[in-house]
Short mmCIF file of C-alpha atoms and ligand atoms in Angstrom, two decimals:
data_model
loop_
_atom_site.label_atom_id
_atom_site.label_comp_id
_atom_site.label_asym_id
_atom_site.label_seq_id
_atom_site.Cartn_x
_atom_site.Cartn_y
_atom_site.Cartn_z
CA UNK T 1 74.55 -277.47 -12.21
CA UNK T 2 75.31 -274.30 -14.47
CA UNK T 3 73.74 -276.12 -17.56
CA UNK T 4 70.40 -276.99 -15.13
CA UNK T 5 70.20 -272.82 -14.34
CA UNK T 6 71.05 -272.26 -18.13
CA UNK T 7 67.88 -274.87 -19.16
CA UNK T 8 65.46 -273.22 -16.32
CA UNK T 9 66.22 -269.93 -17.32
CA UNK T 10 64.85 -270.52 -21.13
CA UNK T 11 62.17 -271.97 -19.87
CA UNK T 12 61.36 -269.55 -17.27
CA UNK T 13 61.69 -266.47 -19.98
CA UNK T 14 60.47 -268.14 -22.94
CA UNK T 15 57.12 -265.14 -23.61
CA UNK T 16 57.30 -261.87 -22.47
CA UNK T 17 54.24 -260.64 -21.30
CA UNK T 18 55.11 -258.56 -18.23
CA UNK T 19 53.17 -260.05 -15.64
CA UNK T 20 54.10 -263.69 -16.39
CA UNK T 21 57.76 -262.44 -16.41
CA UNK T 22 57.89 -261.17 -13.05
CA UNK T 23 56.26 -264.22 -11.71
CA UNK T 24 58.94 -266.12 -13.48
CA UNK T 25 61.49 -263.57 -12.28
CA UNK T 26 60.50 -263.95 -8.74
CA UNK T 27 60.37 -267.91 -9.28
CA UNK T 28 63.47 -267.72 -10.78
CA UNK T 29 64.88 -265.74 -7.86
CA UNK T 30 63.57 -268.20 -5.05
CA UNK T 31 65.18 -271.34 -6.79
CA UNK T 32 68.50 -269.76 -7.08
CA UNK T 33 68.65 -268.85 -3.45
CA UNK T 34 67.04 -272.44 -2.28
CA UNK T 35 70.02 -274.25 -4.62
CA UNK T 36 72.47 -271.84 -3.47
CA UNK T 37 71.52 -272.67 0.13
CA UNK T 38 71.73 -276.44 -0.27
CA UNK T 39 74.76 -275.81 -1.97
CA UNK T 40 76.90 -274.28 0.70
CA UNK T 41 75.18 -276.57 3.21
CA UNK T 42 76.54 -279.59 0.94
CA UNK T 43 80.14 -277.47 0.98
CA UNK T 44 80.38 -276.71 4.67
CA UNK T 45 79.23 -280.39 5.43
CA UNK T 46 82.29 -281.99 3.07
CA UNK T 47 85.07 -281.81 5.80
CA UNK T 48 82.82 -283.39 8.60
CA UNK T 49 81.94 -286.31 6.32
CA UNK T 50 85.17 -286.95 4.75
CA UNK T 51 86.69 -287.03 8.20
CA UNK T 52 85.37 -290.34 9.87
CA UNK T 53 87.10 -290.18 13.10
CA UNK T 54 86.85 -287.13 16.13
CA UNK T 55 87.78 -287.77 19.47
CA UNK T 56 85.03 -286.34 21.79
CA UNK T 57 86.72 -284.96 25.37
CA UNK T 58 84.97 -284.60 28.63
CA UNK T 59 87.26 -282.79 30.66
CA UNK T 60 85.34 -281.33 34.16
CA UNK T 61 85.63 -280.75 37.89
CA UNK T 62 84.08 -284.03 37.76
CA UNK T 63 87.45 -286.15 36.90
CA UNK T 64 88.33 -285.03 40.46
CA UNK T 65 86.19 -287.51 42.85
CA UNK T 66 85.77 -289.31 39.04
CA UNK T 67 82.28 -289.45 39.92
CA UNK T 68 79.63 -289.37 36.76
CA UNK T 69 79.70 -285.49 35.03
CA UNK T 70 76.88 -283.75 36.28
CA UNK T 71 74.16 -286.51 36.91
CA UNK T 72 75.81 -287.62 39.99
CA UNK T 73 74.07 -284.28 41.86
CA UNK T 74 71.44 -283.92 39.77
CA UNK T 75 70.19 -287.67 40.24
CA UNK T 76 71.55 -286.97 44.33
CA UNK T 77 73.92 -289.62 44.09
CA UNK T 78 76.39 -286.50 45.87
CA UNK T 79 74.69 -283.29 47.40
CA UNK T 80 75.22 -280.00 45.09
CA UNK T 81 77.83 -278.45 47.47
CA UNK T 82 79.85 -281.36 47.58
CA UNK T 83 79.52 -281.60 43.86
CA UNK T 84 80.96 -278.20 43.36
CA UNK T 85 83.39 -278.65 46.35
CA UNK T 86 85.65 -280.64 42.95
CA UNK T 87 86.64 -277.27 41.79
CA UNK T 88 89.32 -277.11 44.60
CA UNK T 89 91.08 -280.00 43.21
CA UNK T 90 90.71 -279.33 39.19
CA UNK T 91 94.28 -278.44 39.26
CA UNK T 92 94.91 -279.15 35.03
CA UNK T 93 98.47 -278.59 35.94
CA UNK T 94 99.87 -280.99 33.83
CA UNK T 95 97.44 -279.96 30.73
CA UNK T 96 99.95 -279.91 27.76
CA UNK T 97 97.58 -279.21 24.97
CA UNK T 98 100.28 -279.67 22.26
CA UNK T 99 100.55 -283.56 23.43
CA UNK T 100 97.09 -283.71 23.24
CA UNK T 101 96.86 -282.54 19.83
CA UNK T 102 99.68 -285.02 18.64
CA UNK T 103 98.10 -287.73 20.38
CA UNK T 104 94.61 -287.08 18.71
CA UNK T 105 96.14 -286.52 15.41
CA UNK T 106 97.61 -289.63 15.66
CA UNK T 107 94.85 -292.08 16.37
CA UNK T 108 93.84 -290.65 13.14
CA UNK T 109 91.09 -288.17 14.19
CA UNK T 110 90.34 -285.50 11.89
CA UNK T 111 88.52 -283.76 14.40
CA UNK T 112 87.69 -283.24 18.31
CA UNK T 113 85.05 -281.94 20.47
CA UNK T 114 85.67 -280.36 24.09
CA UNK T 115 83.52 -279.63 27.43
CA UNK T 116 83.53 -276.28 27.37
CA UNK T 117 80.54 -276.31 30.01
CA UNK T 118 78.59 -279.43 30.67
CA UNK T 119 75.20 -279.49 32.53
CA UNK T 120 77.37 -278.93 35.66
CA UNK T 121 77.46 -275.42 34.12
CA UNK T 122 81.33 -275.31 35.09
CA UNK T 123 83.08 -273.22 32.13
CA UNK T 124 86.50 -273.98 31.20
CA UNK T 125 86.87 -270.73 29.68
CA UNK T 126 87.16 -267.27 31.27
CA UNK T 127 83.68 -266.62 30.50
CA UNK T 128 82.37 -263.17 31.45
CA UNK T 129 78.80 -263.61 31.09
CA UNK T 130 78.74 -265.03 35.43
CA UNK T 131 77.92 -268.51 36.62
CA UNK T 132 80.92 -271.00 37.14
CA UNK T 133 84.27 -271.48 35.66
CA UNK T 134 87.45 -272.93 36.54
CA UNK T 135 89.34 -269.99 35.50
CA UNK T 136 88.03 -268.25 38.59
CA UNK T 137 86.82 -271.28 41.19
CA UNK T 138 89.58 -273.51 40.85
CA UNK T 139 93.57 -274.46 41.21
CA UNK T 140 93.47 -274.16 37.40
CA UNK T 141 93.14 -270.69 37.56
CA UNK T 142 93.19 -269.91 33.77
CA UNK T 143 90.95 -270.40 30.40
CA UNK T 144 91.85 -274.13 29.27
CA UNK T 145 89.73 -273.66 26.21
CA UNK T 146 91.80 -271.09 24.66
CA UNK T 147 95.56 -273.06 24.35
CA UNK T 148 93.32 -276.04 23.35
CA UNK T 149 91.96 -274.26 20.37
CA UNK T 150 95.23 -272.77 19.39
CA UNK T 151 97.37 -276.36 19.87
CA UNK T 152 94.31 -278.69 17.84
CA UNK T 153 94.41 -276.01 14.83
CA UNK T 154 98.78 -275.62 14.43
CA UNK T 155 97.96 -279.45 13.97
CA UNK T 156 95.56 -279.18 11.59
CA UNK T 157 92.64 -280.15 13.37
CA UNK T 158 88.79 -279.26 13.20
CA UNK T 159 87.60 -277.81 16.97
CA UNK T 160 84.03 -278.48 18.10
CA UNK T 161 82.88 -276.86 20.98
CA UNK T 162 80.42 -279.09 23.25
CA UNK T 163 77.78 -276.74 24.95
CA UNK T 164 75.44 -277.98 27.85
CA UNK T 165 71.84 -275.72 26.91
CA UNK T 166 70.93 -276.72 30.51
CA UNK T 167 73.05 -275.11 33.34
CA UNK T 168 71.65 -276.98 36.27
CA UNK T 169 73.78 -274.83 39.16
CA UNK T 170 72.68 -271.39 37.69
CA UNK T 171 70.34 -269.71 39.70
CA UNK T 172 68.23 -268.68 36.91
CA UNK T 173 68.31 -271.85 35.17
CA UNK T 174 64.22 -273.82 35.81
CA UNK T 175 65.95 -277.56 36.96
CA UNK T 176 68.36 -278.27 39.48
CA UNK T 177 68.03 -281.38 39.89
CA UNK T 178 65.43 -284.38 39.01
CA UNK T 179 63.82 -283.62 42.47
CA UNK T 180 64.14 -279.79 42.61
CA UNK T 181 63.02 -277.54 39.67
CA UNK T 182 62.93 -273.74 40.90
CA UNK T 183 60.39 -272.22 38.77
CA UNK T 184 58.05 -272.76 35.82
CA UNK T 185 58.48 -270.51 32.93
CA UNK T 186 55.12 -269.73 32.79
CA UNK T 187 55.11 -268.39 36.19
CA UNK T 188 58.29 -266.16 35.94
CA UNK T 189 59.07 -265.47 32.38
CA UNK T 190 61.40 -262.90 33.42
CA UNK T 191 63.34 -265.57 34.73
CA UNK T 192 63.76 -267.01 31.93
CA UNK T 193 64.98 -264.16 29.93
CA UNK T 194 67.72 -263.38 32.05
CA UNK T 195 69.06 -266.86 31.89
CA UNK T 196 68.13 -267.10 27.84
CA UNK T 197 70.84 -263.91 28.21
CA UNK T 198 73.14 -265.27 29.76
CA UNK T 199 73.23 -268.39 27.80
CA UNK T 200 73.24 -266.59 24.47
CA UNK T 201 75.59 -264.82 25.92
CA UNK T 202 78.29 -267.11 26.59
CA UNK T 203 77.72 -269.05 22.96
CA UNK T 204 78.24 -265.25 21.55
CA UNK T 205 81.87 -265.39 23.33
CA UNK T 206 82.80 -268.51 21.98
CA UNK T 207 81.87 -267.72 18.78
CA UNK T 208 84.24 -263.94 19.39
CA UNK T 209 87.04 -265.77 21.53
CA UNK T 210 87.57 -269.18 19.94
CA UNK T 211 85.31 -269.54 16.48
CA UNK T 212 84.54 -273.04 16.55
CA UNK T 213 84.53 -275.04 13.50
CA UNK T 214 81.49 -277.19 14.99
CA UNK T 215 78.96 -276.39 17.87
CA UNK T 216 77.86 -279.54 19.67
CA UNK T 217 74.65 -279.00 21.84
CA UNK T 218 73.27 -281.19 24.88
CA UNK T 219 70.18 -281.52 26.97
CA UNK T 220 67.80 -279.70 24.83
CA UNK T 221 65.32 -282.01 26.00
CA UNK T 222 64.12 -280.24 28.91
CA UNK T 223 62.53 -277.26 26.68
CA UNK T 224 60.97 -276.58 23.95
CA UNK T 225 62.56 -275.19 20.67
CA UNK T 226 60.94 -271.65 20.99
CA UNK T 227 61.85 -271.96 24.89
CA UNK T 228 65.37 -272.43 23.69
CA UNK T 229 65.15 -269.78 21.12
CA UNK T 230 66.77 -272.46 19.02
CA UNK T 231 65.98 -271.21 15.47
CA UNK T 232 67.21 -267.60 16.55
CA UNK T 233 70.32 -269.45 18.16
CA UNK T 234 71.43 -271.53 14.87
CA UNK T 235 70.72 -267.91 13.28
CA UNK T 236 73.15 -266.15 15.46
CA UNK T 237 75.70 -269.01 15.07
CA UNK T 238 75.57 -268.65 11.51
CA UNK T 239 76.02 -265.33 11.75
CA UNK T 240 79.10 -265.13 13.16
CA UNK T 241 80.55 -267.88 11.07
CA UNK T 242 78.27 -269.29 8.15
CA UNK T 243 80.36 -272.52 7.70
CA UNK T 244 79.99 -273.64 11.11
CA UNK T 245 78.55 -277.01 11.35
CA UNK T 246 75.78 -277.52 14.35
CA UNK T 247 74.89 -280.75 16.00
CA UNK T 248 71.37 -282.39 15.95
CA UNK T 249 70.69 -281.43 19.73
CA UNK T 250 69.43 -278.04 19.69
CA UNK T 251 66.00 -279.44 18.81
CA UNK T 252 66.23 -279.72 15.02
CA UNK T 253 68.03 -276.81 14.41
CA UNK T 254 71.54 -278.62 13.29
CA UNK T 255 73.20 -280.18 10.36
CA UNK T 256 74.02 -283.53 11.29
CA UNK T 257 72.63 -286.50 13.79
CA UNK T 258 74.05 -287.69 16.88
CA UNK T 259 73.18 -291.64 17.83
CA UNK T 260 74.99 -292.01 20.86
CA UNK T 261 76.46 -295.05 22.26
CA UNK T 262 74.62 -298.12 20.38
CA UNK T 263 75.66 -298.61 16.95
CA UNK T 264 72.84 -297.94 14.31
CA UNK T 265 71.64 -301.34 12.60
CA UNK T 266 69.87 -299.76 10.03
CA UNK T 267 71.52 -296.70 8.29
CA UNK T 268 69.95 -293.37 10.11
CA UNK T 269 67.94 -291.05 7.93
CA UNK T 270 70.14 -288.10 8.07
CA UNK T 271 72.98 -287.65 5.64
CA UNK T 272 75.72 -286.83 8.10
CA UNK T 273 75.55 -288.07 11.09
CA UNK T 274 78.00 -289.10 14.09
CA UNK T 275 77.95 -291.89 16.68
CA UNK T 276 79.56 -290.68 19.77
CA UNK T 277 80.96 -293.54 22.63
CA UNK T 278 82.67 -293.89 25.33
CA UNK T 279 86.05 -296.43 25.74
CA UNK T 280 84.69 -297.58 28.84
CA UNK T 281 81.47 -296.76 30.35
CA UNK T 282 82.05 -293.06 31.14
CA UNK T 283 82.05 -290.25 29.96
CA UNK T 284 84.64 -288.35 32.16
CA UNK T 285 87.51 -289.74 34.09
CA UNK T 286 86.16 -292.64 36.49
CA UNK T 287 89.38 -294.21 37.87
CA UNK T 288 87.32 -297.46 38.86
CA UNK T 289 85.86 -297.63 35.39
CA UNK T 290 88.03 -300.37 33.72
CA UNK T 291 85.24 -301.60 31.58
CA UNK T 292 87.09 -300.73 28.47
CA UNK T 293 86.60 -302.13 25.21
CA UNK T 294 89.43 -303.46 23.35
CA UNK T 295 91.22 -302.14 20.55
CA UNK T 296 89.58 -304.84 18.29
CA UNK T 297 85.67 -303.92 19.60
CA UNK T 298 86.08 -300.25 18.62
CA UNK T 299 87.75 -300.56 15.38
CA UNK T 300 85.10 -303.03 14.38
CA UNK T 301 82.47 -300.34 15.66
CA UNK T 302 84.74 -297.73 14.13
CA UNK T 303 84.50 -300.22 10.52
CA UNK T 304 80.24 -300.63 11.05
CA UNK T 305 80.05 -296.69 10.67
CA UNK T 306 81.78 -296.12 8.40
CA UNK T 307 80.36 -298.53 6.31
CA UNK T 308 77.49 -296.79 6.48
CA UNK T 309 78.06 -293.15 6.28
CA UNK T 310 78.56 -292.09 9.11
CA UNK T 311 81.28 -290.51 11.54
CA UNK T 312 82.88 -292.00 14.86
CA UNK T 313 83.46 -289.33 18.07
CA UNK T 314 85.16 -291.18 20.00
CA UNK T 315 85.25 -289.77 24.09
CA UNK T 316 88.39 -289.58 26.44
CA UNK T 317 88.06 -288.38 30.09
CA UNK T 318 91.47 -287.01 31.04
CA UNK T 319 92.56 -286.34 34.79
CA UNK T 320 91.94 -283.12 36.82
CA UNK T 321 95.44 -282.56 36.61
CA UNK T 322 94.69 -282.75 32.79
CA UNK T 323 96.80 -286.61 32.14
CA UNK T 324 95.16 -288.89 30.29
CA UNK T 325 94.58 -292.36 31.46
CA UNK T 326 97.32 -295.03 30.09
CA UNK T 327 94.34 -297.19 29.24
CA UNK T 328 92.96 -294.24 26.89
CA UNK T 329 96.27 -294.04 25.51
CA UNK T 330 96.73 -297.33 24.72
CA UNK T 331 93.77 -297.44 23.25
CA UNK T 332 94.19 -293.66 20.92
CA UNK T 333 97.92 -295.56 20.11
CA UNK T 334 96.18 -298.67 18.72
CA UNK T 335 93.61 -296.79 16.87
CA UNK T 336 96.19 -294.53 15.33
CA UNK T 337 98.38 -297.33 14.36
CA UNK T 338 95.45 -299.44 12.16
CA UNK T 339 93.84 -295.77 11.22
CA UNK T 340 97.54 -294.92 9.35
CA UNK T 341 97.55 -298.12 7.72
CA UNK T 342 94.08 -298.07 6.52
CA UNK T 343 94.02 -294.47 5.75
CA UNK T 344 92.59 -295.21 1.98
CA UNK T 345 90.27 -297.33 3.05
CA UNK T 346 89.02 -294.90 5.62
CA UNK T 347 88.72 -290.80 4.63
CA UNK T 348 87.05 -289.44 2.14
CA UNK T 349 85.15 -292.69 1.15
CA UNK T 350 81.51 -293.00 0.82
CA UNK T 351 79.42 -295.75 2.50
CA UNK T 352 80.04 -299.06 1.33
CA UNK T 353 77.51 -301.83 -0.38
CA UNK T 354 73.90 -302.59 0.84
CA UNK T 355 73.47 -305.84 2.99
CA UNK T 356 73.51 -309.11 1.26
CA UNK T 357 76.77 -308.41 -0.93
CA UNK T 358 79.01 -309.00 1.42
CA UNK T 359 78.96 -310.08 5.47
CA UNK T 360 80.69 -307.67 7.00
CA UNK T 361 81.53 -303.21 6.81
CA UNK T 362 82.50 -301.93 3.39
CA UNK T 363 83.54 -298.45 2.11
CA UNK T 364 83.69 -297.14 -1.53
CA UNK T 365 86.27 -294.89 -2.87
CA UNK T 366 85.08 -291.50 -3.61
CA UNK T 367 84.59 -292.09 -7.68
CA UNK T 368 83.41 -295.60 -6.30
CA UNK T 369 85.32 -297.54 -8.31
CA UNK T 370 87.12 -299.27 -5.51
CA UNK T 371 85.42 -301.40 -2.99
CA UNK T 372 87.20 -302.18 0.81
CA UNK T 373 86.14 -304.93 2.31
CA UNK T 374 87.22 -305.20 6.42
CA UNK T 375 87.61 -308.31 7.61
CA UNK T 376 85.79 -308.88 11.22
CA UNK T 377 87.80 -311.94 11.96
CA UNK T 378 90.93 -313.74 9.77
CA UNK T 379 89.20 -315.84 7.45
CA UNK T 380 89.48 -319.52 7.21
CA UNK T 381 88.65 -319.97 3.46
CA UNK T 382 88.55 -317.48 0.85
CA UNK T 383 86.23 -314.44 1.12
CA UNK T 384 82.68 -314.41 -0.66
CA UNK T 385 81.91 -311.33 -2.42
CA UNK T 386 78.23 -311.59 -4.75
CA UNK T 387 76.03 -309.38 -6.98
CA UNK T 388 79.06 -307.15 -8.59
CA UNK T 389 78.45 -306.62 -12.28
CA UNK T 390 81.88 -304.62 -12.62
CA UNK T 391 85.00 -306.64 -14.21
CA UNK T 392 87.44 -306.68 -11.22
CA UNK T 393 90.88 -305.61 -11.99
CA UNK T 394 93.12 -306.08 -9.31
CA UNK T 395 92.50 -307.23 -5.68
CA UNK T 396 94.94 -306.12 -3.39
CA UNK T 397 95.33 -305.90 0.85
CA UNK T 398 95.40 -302.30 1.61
CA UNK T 399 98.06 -300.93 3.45
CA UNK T 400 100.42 -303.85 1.89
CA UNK T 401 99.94 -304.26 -1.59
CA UNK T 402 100.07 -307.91 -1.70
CA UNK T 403 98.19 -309.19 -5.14
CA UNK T 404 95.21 -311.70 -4.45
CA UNK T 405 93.68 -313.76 -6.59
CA UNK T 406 90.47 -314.43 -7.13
CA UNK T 407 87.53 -317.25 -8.99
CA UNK T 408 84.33 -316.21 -9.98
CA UNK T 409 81.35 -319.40 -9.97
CA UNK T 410 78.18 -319.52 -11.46
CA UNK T 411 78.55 -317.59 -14.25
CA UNK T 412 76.43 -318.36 -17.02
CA UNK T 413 77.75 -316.18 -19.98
CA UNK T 414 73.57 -315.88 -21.40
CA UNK T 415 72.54 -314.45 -18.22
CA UNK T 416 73.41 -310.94 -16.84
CA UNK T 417 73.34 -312.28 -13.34
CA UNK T 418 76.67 -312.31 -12.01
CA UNK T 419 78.44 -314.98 -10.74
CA UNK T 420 79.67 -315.19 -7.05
CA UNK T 421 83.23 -314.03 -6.36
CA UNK T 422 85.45 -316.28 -4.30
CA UNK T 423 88.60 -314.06 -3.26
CA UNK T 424 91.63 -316.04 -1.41
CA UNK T 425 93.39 -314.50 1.77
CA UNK T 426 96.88 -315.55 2.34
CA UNK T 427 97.46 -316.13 6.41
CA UNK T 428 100.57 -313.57 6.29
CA UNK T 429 99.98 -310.11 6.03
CA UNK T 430 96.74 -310.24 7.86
CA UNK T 431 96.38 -307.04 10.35
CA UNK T 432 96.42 -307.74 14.17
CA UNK T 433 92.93 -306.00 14.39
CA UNK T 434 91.42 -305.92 10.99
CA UNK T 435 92.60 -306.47 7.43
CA UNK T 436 91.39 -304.82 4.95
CA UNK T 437 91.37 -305.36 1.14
CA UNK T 438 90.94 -303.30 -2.36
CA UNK T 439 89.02 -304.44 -4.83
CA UNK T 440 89.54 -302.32 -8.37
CA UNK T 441 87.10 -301.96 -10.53
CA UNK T 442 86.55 -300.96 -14.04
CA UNK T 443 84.33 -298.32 -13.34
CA UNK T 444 82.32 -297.11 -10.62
CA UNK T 445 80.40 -300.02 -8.99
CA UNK T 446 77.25 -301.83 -10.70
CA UNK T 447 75.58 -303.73 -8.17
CA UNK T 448 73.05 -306.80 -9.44
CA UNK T 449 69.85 -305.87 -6.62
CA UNK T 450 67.27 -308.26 -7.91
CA UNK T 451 65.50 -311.74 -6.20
CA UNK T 452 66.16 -313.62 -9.54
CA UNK T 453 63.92 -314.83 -11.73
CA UNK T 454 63.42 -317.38 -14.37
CA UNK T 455 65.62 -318.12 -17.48
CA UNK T 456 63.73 -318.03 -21.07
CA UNK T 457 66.67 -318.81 -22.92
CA UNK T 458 69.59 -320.05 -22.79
C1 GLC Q 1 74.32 -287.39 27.29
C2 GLC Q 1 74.69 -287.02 28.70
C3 GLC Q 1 75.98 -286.34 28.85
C4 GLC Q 1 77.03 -286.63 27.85
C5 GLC Q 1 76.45 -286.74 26.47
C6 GLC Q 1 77.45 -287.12 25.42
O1 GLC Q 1 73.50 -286.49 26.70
O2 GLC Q 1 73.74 -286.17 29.28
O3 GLC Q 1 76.43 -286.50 30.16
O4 GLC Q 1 77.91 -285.60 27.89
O5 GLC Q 1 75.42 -287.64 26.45
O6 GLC Q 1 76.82 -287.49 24.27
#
């Protein structure tokens, strides 16, 4: 980088008539402020994609009936009043943020993301700004955000904040519901700017109270970005704390993407990004939810995201009384058990090799001289890897050490095509979920990307 400045600046100076120079100096100026920009946006990004794993958590009055967050009034599955008549029994009085953090840290999360107001606007902090909170309207009777923040960073753990933009019980807010909208913008502008203050307002006392490493937006599809304010908001934001990271949904105006629910076939665009899911089919606590996926369906999810860049936030609903589910548990336990033994294979790594190398997730070691290969299912014969130039060194299962040998076929030593590698898997040592295996290289890996062509000589 310093030796690219050093080259531009003799280029950049190389006559000295005044006028050109001050061009040149002002050029000069604008390049070194874009690549200092990209720079720190590269540095404040490295934690999020080195971590891999966050545990998303929607904790809200609506774990209390365990009826869906939000929607359920605002699609009239429940009326409004009934809706908010949850708060009485949002109790949290079994919340013990310190198990929380220990149980997040150990499913391996590097990260998690709260409800601090969904589109219920229901705050879980002692906001000041008006509208809803439980610190106020309910049992709970204190600020559950702040002893959350405190417990997830003694462990060592990033805090994102998620922030509904729409605040569908505030008087001043446009929707209500999908039937009932109470004004246009355009007809009341005024409106609007009171509830663009009090909005702005509340992210300005999260950023004071509780200076979240990561800012995770929702619903800014029912306005526009300059509705929103959005570029002034991500300004503000900044502001406060330059290295905070900003999800996609505050229309363009973040760092990182957020595919949600369905696993991406193709890899997305963006360089960071994060797939957030639910265990079962909810996002909050839903007691007669028991559609859960197993252990083995989200650490193969978990494996397919990795594999290609990208970060896993995986959601928990806990209780109103603030317990989480034993299924949830089960599930965090499972995680964290395969997570520890896989950690190598997992943080810090890059995405693994295009399609048609091998058939299933792969990551790459940071230098990217050592290849994991997960293994969807035990394998019944030994493991096909193709199109590596690199001289293999030692194959090992990760987590284990055992040695594994492998044969290479179809090797012709005149042609620079390599041959196909056939690696054996013993049936011990295999992982209950998913094994995983090392393959060292002799340098960073050379992948073979062509369709093949003829031989002239042989
Ligand atoms: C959707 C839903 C919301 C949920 C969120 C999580 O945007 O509106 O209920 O919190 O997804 O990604």
């Amino acid at each position: 980088m310093s030796l690219c400045l050093e080259k531009l600046k003799t280029y950049l100076f190389r006559d000295f008539n005044t006028f050109t120079m001050i061009r040149r100096y002002c050029l000069f100026g604008i390049l070194i402020s874009v690549l200092s920009c990209s720079l720190h946006a590269q540095e404040k990004m490295e934690w999020f994609g080195d971590a891999k794993l966050g545990i998303f958590i929607h904790w809200g009055i609506y774990a209390v009936n365990g009826i869906d967050e939000s929607w359920s009034f605002f699609n009239n599955y429940i009326s409004h009043e009934d809706y908010l008549r949850q708060l009485e029994g949002f109790t949290a009085e079994k919340f013990d943020p310190d198990a929380w953090a220990n149980l997040i840290k150990s499913s391996g999360a590097q990260y998690t993301v709260i409800t601090s107001k969904h589109h219920d606007g229901v705050a879980l902090w002692d906001t000041e700004m008006g509208g809803i909170s439980v610190v106020d309207q309910s049992p709970a009777g204190r600020d559950l955000i702040e002893p959350f923040v405190s417990a997830m960073r003694k462990n060592g753990l990033k805090v994102g904040l998620y922030y509904s933009l729409p605040d569908w019980s505030y008087d001043d807010y446009t929707h209500h519901t999908r039937t009932v909208k109470r004004y246009d913008i355009d007809d009341d502008p005024e409106r609007w700017n009171s509830f663009l203050e009090y909005y702005q307002g509340q992210l300005d006392e999260l950023s004071r109270k509780f200076d979240p490493d990561l800012y995770w937006f929702d619903g800014d599809w029912e306005h526009s970005e300059a509705e929103w304010e959005a570029v002034k908001v991500r300004a503000r934001l900044l502001e406060h704390n330059p290295n905070v990271i900003i999800n996609a949904r505050l229309k363009g105006q973040g760092d990182y993407a957020t595919p949600e629910q369905g696993v991406p076939i193709t890899r997305p665009e963006s360089k960071y990004w994060e797939l957030c899911m639910t265990m079962n089919d909810s996002w909050g606590y839903q007691g007669n939810d028991q559609n859960y996926k197993s252990p083995y369906q989200i650490i193969r999810i978990f494996a397919d995201v990795i594999s290609m860049g990208g970060n896993l936030l995986l959601d928990i609903g806990p209780k109103a009384d603030g317990t989480i589910p034993p299924e949830q548990l089960r599930i965090l336990n499972e995680l964290g058990r395969w997570t520890a033994r896989h950690k190598e294979a997992i943080y810090g790594t890059k995405s693994g090799l295009p399609q048609g190398h091998f058939y299933g997730p792969t990551t790459l070691s940071s230098a990217q001289s050592v290849l994991y290969l997960f293994l969807p299912h035990p394998p019944k014969g030994p493991v096909v890897l193709k199109g590596i130039k690199n001289k293999i060194n030692r194959i090992r299962v990760v987590g284990d050490g055992t040695k594994l040998s492998h044969t290479v076929i179809g090797k012709m030593y005149w042609s620079e095509i390599p041959g196909i590698i056939y690696i054996d898997i013993p049936t011990q040592n295999m992982d209950e979920q998913m094994t995983v295996i090392a393959i060292q290289l002799d340098g960073p890996v050379d992948l073979y990307r062509e369709d093949g062509q003829a031989i002239e000589s042989n």
